[in-house]
CSV table of C-alpha atoms in Angstrom, one decimal:
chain,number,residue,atom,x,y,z
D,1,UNK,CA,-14.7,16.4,0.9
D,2,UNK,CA,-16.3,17.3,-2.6
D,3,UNK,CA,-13.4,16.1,-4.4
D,4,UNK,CA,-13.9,12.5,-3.0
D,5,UNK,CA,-17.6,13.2,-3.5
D,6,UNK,CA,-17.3,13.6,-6.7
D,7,UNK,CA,-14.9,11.0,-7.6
D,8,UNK,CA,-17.4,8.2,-6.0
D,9,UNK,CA,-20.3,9.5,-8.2
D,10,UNK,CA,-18.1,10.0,-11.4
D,11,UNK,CA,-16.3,6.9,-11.2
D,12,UNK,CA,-18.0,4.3,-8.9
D,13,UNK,CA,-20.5,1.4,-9.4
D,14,UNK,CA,-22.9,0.0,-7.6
D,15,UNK,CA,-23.2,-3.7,-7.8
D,16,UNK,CA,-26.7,-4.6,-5.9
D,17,UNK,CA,-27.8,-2.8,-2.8
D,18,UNK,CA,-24.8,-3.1,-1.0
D,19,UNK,CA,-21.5,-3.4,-2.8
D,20,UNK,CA,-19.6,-0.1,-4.2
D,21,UNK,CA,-16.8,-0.7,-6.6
D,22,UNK,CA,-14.3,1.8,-6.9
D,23,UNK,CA,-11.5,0.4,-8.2
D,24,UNK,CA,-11.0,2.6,-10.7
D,25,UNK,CA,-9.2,5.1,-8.0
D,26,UNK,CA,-9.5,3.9,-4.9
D,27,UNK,CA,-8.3,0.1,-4.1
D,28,UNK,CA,-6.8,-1.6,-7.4
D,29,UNK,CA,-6.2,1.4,-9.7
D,30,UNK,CA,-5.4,4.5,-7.3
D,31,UNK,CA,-5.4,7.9,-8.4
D,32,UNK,CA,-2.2,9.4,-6.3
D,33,UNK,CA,-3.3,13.3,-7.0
D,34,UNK,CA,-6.5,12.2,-5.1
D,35,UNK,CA,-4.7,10.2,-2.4
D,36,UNK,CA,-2.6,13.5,-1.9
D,37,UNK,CA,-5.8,15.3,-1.5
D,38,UNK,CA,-7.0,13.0,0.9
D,39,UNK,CA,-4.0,13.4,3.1
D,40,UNK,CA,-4.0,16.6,3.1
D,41,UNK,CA,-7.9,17.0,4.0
D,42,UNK,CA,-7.1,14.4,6.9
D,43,UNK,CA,-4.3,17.0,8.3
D,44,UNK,CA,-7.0,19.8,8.4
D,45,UNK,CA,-9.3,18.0,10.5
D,46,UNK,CA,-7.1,16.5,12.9
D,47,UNK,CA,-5.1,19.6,13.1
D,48,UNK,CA,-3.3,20.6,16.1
D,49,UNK,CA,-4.0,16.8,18.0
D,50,UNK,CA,-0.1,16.5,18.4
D,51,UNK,CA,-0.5,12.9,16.1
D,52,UNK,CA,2.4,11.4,15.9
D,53,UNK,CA,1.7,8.2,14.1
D,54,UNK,CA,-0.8,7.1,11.0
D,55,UNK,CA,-2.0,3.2,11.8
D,56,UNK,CA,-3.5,1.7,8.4
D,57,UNK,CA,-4.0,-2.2,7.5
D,58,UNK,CA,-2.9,-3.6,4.6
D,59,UNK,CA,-3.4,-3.1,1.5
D,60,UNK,CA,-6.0,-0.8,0.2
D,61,UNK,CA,-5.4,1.1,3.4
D,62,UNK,CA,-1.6,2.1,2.1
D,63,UNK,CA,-2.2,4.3,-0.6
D,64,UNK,CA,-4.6,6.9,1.8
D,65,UNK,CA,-1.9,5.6,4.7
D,66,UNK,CA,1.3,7.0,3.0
D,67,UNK,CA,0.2,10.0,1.7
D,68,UNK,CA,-1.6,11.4,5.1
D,69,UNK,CA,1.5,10.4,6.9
D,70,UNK,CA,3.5,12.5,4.4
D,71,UNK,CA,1.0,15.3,5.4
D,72,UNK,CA,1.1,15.1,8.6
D,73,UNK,CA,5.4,14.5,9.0
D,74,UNK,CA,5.0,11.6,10.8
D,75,UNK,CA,5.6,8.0,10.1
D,76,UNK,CA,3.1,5.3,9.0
D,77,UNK,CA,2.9,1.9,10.0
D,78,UNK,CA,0.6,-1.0,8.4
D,79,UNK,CA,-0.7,-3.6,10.1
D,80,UNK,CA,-0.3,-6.9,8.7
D,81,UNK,CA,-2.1,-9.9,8.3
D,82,UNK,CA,0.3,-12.2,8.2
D,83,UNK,CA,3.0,-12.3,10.3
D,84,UNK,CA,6.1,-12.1,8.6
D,85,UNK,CA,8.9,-14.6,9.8
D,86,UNK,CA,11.6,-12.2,10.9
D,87,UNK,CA,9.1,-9.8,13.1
D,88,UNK,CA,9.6,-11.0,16.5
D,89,UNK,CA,7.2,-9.7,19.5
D,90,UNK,CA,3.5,-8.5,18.1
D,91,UNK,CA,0.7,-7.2,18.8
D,92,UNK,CA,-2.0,-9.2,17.3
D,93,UNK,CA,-5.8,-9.2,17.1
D,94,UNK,CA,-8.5,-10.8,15.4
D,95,UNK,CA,-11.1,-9.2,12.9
D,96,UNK,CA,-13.9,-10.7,11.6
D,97,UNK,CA,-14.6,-10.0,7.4
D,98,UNK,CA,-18.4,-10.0,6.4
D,99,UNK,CA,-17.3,-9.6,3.0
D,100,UNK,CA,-15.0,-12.6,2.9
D,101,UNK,CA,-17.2,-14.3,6.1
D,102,UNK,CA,-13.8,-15.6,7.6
D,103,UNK,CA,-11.7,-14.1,10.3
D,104,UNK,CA,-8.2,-13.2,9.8
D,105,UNK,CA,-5.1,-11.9,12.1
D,106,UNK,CA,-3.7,-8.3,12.3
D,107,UNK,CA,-0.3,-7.8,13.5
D,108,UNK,CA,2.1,-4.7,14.1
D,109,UNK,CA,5.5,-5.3,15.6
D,110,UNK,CA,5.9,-4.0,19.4
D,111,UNK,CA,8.8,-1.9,18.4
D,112,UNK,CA,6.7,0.4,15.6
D,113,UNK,CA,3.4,1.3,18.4
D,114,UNK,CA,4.5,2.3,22.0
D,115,UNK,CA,3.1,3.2,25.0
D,116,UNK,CA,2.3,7.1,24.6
D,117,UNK,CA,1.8,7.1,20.8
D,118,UNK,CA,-0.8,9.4,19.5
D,119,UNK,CA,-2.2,7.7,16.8
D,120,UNK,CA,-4.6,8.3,13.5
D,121,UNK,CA,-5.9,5.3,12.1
D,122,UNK,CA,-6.7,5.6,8.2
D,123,UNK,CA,-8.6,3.4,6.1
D,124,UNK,CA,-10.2,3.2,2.6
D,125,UNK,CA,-13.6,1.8,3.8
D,126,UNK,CA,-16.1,1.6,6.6
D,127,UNK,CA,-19.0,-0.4,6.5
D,128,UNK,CA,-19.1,-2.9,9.9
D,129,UNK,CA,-16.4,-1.1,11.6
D,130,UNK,CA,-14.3,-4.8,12.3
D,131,UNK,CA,-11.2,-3.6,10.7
D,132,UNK,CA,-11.1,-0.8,13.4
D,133,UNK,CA,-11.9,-2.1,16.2
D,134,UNK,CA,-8.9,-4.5,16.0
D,135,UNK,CA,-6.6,-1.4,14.9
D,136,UNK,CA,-8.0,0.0,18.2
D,137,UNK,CA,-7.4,-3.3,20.1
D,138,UNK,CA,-3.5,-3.3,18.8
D,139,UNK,CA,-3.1,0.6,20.0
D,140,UNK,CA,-4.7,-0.4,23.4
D,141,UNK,CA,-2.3,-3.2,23.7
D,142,UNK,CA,0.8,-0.8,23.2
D,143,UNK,CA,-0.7,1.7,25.6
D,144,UNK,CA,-0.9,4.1,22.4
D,145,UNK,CA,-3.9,6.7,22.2
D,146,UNK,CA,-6.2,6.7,19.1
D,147,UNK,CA,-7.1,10.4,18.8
D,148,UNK,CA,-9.3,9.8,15.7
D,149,UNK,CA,-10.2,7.6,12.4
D,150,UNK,CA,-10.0,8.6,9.1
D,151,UNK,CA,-11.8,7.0,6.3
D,152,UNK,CA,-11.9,7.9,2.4
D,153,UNK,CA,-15.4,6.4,2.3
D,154,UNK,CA,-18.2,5.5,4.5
D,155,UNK,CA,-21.5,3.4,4.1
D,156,UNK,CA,-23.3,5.1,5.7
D,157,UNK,CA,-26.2,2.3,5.5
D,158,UNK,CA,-24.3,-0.1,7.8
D,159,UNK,CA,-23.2,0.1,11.3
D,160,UNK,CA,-19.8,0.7,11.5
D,161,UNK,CA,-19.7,4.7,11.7
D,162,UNK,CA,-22.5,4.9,14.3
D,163,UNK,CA,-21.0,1.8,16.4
D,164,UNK,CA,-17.7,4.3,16.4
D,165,UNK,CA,-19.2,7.8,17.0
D,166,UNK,CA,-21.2,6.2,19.6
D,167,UNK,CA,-17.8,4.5,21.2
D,168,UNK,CA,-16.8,8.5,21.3
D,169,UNK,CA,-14.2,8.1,18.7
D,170,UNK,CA,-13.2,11.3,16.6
D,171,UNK,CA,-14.5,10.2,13.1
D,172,UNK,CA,-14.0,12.0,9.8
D,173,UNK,CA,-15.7,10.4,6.7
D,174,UNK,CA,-14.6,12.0,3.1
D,175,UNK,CA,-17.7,10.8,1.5
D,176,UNK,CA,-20.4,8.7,3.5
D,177,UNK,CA,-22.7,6.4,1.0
D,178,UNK,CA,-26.3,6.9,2.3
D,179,UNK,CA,-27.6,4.2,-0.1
D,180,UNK,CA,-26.6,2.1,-3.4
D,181,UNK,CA,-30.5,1.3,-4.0
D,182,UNK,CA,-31.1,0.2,-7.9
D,183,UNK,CA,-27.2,1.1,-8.8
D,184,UNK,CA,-27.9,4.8,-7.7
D,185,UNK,CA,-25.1,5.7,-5.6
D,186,UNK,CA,-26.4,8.3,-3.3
D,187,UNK,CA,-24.0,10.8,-1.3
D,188,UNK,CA,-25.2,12.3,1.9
K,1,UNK,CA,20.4,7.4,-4.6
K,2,UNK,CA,22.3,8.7,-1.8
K,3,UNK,CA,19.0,9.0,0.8
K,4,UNK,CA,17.9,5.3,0.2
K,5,UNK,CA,21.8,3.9,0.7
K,6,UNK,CA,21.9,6.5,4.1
K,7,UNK,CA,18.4,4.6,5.5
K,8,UNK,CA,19.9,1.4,4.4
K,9,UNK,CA,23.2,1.7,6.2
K,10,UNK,CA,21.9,3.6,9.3
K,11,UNK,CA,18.4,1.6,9.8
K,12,UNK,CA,18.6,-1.4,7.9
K,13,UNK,CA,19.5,-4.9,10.2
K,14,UNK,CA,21.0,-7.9,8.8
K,15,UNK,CA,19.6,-11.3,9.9
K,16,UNK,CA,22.4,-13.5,8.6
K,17,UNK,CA,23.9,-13.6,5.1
K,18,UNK,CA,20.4,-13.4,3.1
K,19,UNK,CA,18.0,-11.3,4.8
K,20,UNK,CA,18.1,-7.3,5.4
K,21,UNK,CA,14.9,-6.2,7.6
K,22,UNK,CA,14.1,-2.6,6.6
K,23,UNK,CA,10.8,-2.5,8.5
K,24,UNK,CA,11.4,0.2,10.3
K,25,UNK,CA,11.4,2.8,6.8
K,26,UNK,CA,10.4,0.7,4.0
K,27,UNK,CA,8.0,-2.2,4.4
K,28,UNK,CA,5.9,-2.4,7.9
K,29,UNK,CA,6.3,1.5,9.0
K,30,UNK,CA,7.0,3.4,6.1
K,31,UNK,CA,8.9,7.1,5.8
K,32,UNK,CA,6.3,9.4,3.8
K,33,UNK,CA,9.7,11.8,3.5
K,34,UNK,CA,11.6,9.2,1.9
K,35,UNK,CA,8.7,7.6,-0.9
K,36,UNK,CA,8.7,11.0,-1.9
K,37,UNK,CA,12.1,11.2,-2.8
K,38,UNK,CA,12.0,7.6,-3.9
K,39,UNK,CA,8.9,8.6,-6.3
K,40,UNK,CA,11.2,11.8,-7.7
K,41,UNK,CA,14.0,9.5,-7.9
K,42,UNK,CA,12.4,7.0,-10.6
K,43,UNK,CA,10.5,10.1,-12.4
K,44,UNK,CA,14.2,11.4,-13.0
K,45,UNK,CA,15.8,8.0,-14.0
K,46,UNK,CA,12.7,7.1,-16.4
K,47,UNK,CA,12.2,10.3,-17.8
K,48,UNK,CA,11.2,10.9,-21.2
K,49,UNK,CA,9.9,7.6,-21.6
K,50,UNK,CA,6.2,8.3,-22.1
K,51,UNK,CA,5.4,6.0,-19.2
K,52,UNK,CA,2.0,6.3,-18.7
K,53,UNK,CA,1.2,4.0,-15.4
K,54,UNK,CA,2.9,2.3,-12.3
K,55,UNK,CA,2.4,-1.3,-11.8
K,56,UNK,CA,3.2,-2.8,-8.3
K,57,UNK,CA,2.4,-5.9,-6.2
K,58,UNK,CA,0.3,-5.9,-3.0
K,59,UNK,CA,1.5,-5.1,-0.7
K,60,UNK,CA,5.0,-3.7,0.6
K,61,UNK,CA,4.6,-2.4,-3.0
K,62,UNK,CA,2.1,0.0,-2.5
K,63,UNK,CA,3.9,3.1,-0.9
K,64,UNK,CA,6.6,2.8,-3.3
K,65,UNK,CA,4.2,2.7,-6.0
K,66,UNK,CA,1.9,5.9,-5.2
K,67,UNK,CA,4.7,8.5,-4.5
K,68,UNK,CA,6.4,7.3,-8.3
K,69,UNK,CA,2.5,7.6,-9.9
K,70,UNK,CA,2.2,10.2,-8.1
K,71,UNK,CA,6.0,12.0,-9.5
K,72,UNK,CA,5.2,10.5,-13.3
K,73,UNK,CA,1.4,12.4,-12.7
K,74,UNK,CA,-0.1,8.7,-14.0
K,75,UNK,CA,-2.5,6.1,-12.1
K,76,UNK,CA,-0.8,3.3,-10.2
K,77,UNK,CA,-2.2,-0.2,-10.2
K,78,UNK,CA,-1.3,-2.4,-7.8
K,79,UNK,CA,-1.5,-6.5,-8.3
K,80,UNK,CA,-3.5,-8.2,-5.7
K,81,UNK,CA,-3.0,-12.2,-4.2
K,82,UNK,CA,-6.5,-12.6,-3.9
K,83,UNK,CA,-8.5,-12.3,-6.7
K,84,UNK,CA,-11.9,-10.5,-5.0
K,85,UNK,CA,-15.3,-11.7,-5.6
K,86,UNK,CA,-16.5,-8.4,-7.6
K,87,UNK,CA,-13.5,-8.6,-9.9
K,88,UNK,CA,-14.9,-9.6,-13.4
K,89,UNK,CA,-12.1,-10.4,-16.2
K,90,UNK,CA,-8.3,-10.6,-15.3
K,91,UNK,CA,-4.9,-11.4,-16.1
K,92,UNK,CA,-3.4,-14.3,-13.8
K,93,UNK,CA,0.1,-15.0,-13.5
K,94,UNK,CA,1.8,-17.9,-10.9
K,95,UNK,CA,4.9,-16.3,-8.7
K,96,UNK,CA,7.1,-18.6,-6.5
K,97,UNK,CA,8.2,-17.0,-3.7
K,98,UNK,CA,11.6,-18.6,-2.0
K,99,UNK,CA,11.3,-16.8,1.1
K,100,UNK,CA,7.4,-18.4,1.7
K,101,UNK,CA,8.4,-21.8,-0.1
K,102,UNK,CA,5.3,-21.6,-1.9
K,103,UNK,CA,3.3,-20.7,-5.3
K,104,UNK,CA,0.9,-17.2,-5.5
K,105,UNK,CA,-1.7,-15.9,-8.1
K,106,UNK,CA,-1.1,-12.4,-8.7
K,107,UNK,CA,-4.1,-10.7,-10.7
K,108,UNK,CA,-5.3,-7.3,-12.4
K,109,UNK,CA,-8.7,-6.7,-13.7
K,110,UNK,CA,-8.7,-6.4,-17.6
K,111,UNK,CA,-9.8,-3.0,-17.3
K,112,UNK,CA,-6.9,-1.1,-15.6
K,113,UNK,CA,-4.2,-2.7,-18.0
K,114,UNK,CA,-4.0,-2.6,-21.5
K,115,UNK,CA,-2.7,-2.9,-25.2
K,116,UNK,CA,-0.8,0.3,-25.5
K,117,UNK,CA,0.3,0.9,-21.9
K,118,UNK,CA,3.4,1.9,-21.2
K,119,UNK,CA,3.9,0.3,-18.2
K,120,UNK,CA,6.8,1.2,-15.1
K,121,UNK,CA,6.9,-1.5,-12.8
K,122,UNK,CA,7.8,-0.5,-9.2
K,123,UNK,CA,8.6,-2.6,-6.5
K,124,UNK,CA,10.4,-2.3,-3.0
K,125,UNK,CA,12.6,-5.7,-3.0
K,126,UNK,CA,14.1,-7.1,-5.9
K,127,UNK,CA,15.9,-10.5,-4.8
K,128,UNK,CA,15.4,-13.5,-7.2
K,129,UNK,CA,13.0,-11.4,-9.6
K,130,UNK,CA,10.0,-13.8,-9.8
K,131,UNK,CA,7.6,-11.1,-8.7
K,132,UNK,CA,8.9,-8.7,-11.5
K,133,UNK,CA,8.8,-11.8,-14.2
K,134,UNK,CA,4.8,-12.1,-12.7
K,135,UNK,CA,4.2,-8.6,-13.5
K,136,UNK,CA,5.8,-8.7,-16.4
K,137,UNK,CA,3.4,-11.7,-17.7
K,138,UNK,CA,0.2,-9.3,-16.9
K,139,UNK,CA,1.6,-6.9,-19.4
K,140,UNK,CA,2.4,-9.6,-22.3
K,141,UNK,CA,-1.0,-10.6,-21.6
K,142,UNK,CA,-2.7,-7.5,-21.9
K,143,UNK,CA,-0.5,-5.9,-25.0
K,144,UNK,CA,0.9,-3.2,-22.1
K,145,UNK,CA,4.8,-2.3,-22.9
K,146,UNK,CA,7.2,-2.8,-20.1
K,147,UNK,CA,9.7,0.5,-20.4
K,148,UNK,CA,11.5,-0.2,-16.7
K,149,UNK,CA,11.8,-1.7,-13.4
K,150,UNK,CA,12.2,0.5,-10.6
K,151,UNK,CA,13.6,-1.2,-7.6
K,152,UNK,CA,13.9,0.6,-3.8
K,153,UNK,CA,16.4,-2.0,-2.7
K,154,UNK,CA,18.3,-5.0,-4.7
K,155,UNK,CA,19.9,-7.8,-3.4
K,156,UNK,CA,22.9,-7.9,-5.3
K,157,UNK,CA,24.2,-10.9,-4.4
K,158,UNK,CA,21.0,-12.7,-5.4
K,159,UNK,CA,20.3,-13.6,-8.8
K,160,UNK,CA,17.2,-11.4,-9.9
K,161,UNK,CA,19.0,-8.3,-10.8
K,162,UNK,CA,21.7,-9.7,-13.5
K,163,UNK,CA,18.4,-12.1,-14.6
K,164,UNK,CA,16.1,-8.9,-15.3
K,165,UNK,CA,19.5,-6.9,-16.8
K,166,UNK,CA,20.3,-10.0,-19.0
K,167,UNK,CA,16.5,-9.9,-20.3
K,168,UNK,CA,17.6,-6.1,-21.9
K,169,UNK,CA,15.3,-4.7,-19.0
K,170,UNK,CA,15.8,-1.2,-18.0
K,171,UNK,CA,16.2,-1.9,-14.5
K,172,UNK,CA,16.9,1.2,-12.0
K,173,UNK,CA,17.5,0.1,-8.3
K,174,UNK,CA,18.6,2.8,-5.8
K,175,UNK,CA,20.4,0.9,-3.5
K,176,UNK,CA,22.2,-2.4,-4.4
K,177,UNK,CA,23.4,-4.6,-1.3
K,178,UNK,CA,26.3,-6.8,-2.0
K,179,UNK,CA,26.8,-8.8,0.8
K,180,UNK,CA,25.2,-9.4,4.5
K,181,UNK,CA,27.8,-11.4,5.7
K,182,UNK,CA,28.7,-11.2,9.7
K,183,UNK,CA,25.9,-9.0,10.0
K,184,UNK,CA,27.4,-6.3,7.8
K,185,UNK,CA,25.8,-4.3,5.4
K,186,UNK,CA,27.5,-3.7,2.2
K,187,UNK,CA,26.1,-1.0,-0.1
K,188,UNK,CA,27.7,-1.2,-3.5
């Protein structure tokens, strides 16, 4: 997606070799006319999957979340990661954070996935992929089909996008990052 | 608004006097349809004002937040809990949460709110007001002007709306619940 493109070379930073900062738009300041963008894009390439429900994770994944559902007419739900007091039955799974080296609990109440759903999960990121395998885990709990992933923006320079095309999962990227070498941000 | 007080009434579930679960539309799966409205909703009732950004807290504030930025045709920031590694300079502020029992640092990077800013602060729950008063800190600290509170859903018989109102804050919430008692919803 150019516009995304664009965006991450206009307005990102790259701090070291590995970490891209776009805060700016993307996951502390968020540009909605972009966000819109984004959910519509996401509709054009999972187009005519009968989707039915968008599965993000809270919170960066909200913004892209909301605005995709609102594309697509369906509802969004957000897995949590911690488990609210008044939610009774869950589906839960654990993800491992690189970033934050800890693990931490996602959680989606039963009654918002079911059996038969046809999902999209949406994130802002993709770098080791941890986030969505335990989206995936909570779907396959429920019975509910993930029919693709959709990510504002990939690293392409870690493993989480090849570990998922490989896994046969319907990936779109808006903007993969091929390398951040010498704060050059480089867009395949 | 009429819309927000319908959802309320028809999908809204009262667990004893105090607490109304509205996960099911507002703050675990989310209606794209109705943030829209929601986002129209607050452009109408804070029109004129010169607003020029939405500030929000992480994370059921998010959806809320995008489709008002997103009406106004300004950036939204959102407030995180966890202060991330790569943030540099911030504003802090301490919020006590009744529901948890327990003290949280909110925080926004200098750089996405400053002297000048003419701030709407959005959130989807308004019951004793002590994330508002946070949010309200980060602005006095940064010089930014608070010119309203948008609420989705106050708690009327909770103390934060007549607290905020009593401050001379413009405060706009678009469905007020006066009482939970016996399981009943009561919409003023």
């Amino acid at each position: 997606m150019e516009l995304m493109k664009e965006y991450v070379q206009k307005y990102g930073h790259a701090i070291g070799d590995k970490i891209l900062k776009v805060d700016s738009f993307l996951n502390h300041q968020i540009d909605p006319f972009l966000m819109m963008e984004v959910g519509k894009e996401f509709k054009k390439r999972f187009a005519g999957k009968g989707i039915n429900k968008i599965l993000t994770i809270e919170a960066s994944g909200i913004a892209v979340g909301i605005t995709t559902a609102f594309a697509f007419e369906v509802p969004m739900v957000f897995a949590k990661k911690n488990k609210p007091s008044t939610m009774a039955d869950s589906y839960n799974a654990t993800v491992f954070s690189f970033t934050k080296n800890k693990e931490y609990n996602i959680t989606v109440a039963k009654e918002f996935l079911q059996k038969g759903d046809k999902v999209l999960i949406i994130d802002d990121f993709l770098a080791l992929g941890n986030a969505i395998l335990g989206l995936q885990s909570l779907c396959e709990q429920a019975g509910a089909e993930v029919l693709g992933v959709g990510i504002a923006i990939e690293k392409g320079f870690q493993e989480g996008g090849k570990m998922l095309r490989e896994r046969g999962i319907h990936l779109e990227s808006l903007a993969i990052i091929d390398s951040l070498q010498d704060g050059n941000i480089i867009v395949r």
